[in-house]
Tab-separated table of C-alpha atoms in Angstrom:
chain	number	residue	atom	x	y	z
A	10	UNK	CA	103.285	240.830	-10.738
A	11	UNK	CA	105.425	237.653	-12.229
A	12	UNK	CA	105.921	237.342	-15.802
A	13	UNK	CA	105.069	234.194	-16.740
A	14	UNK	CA	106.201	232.544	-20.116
A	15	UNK	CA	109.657	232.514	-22.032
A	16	UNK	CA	112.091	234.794	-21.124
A	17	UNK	CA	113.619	237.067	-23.593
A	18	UNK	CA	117.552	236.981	-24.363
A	19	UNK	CA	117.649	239.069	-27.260
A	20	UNK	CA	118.297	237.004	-30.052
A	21	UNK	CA	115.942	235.566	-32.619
A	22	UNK	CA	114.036	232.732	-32.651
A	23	UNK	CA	115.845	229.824	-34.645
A	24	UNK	CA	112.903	229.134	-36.780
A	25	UNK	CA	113.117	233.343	-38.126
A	26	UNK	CA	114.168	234.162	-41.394
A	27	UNK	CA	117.067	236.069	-41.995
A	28	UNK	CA	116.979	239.370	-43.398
A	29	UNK	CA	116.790	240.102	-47.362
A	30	UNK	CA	119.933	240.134	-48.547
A	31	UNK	CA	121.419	243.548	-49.328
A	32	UNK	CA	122.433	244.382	-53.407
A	33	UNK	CA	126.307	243.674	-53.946
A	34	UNK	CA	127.614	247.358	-54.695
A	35	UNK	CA	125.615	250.137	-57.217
A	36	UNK	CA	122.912	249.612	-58.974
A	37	UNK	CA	123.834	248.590	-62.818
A	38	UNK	CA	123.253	252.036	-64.949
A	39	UNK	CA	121.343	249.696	-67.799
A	40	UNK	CA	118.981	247.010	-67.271
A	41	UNK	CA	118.211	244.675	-70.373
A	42	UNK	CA	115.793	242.225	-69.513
A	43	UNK	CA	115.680	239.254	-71.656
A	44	UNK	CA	113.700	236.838	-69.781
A	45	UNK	CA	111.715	234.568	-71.765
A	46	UNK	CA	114.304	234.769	-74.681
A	47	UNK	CA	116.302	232.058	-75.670
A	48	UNK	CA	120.227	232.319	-76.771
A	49	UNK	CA	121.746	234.120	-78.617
A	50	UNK	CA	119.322	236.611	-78.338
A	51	UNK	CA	120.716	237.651	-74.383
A	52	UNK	CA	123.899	237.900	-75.983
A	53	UNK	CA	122.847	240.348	-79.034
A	54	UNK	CA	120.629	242.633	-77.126
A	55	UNK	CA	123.832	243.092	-74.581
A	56	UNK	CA	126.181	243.568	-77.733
A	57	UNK	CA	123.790	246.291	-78.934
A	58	UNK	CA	123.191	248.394	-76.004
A	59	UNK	CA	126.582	248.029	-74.172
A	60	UNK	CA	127.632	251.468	-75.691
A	61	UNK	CA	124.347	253.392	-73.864
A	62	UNK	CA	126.913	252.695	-70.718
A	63	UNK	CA	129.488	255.014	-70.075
A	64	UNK	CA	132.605	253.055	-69.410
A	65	UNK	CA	132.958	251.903	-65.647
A	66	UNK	CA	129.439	251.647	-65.208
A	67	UNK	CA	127.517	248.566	-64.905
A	68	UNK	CA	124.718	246.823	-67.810
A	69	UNK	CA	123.141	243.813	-66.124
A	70	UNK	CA	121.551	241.442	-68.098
A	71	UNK	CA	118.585	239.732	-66.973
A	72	UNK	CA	117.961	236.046	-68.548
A	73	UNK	CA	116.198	232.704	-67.712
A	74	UNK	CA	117.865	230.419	-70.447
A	75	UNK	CA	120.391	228.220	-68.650
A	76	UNK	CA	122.287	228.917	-71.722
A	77	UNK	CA	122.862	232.735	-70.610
A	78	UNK	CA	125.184	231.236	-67.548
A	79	UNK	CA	128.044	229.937	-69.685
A	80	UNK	CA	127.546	232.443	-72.808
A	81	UNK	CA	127.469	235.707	-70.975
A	82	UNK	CA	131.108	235.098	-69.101
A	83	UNK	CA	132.474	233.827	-72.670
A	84	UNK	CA	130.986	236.940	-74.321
A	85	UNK	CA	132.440	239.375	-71.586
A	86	UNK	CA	135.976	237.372	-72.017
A	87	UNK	CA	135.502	237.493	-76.145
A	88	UNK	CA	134.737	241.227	-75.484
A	89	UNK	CA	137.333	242.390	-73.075
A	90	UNK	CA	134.446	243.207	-70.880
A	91	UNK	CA	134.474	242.864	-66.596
A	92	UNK	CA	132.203	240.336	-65.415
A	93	UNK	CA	131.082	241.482	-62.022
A	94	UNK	CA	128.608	238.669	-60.904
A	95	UNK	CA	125.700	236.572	-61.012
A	96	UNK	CA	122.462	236.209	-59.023
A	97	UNK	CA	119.171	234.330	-58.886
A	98	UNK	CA	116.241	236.590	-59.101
A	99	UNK	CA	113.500	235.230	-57.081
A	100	UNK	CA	111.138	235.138	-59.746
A	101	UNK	CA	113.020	232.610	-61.962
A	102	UNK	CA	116.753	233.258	-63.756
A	103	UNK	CA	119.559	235.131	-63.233
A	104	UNK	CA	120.947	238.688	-63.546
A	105	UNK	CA	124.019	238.941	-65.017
A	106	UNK	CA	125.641	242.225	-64.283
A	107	UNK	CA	128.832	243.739	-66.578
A	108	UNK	CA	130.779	246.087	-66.241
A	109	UNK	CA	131.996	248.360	-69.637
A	110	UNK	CA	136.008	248.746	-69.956
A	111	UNK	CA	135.894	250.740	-73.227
């Protein structure tokens, strides 16, 4: 019997999507999730409950005001705090994670 049609080589098709990316490092240990507020508030609800993380660990922040993008680096450099990252959730915003230094 001949096979008739394409013949296979292994890789994907060009048209395939790639894989879901994989989370950079841990999981945060705190996740405050402040979509649909607008700034400051982001920025308060992180000052209040960055102590519930025991230093080293990481709080990310989840936000959808653009505003969030430019005041949660400036907080973590105000605060001595590690900024770790930033990433586009899929369903709108970003997540902003932190990590605590003291």
């Amino acid at each position: 019997m001949r096979f008739r049609g394409r013949a296979r080589t292994g890789t994907p098709p060009v048209d395939a999507a790639p894989p879901p990316a994989e989370p950079e490092g841990p999981p945060p240990f705190l996740v405050i999730d402040a979509l649909g507020r607008k700034c400051p508030i982001p920025i308060i609800m992180l000052a209040e409950r960055i102590r519930e993380v025991p230093v080293g660990q990481v709080v990310a922040v989840l936000a959808d005001d653009a505003a969030a993008r430019t005041d949660v680096p400036a907080w973590c450099r105000m605060k001595s705090q590690d900024f770790v990252r930033e990433e586009t959730l899929q369903q709108g915003g970003w997540g902003f994670h932190i990590r605590r230094t003291y």
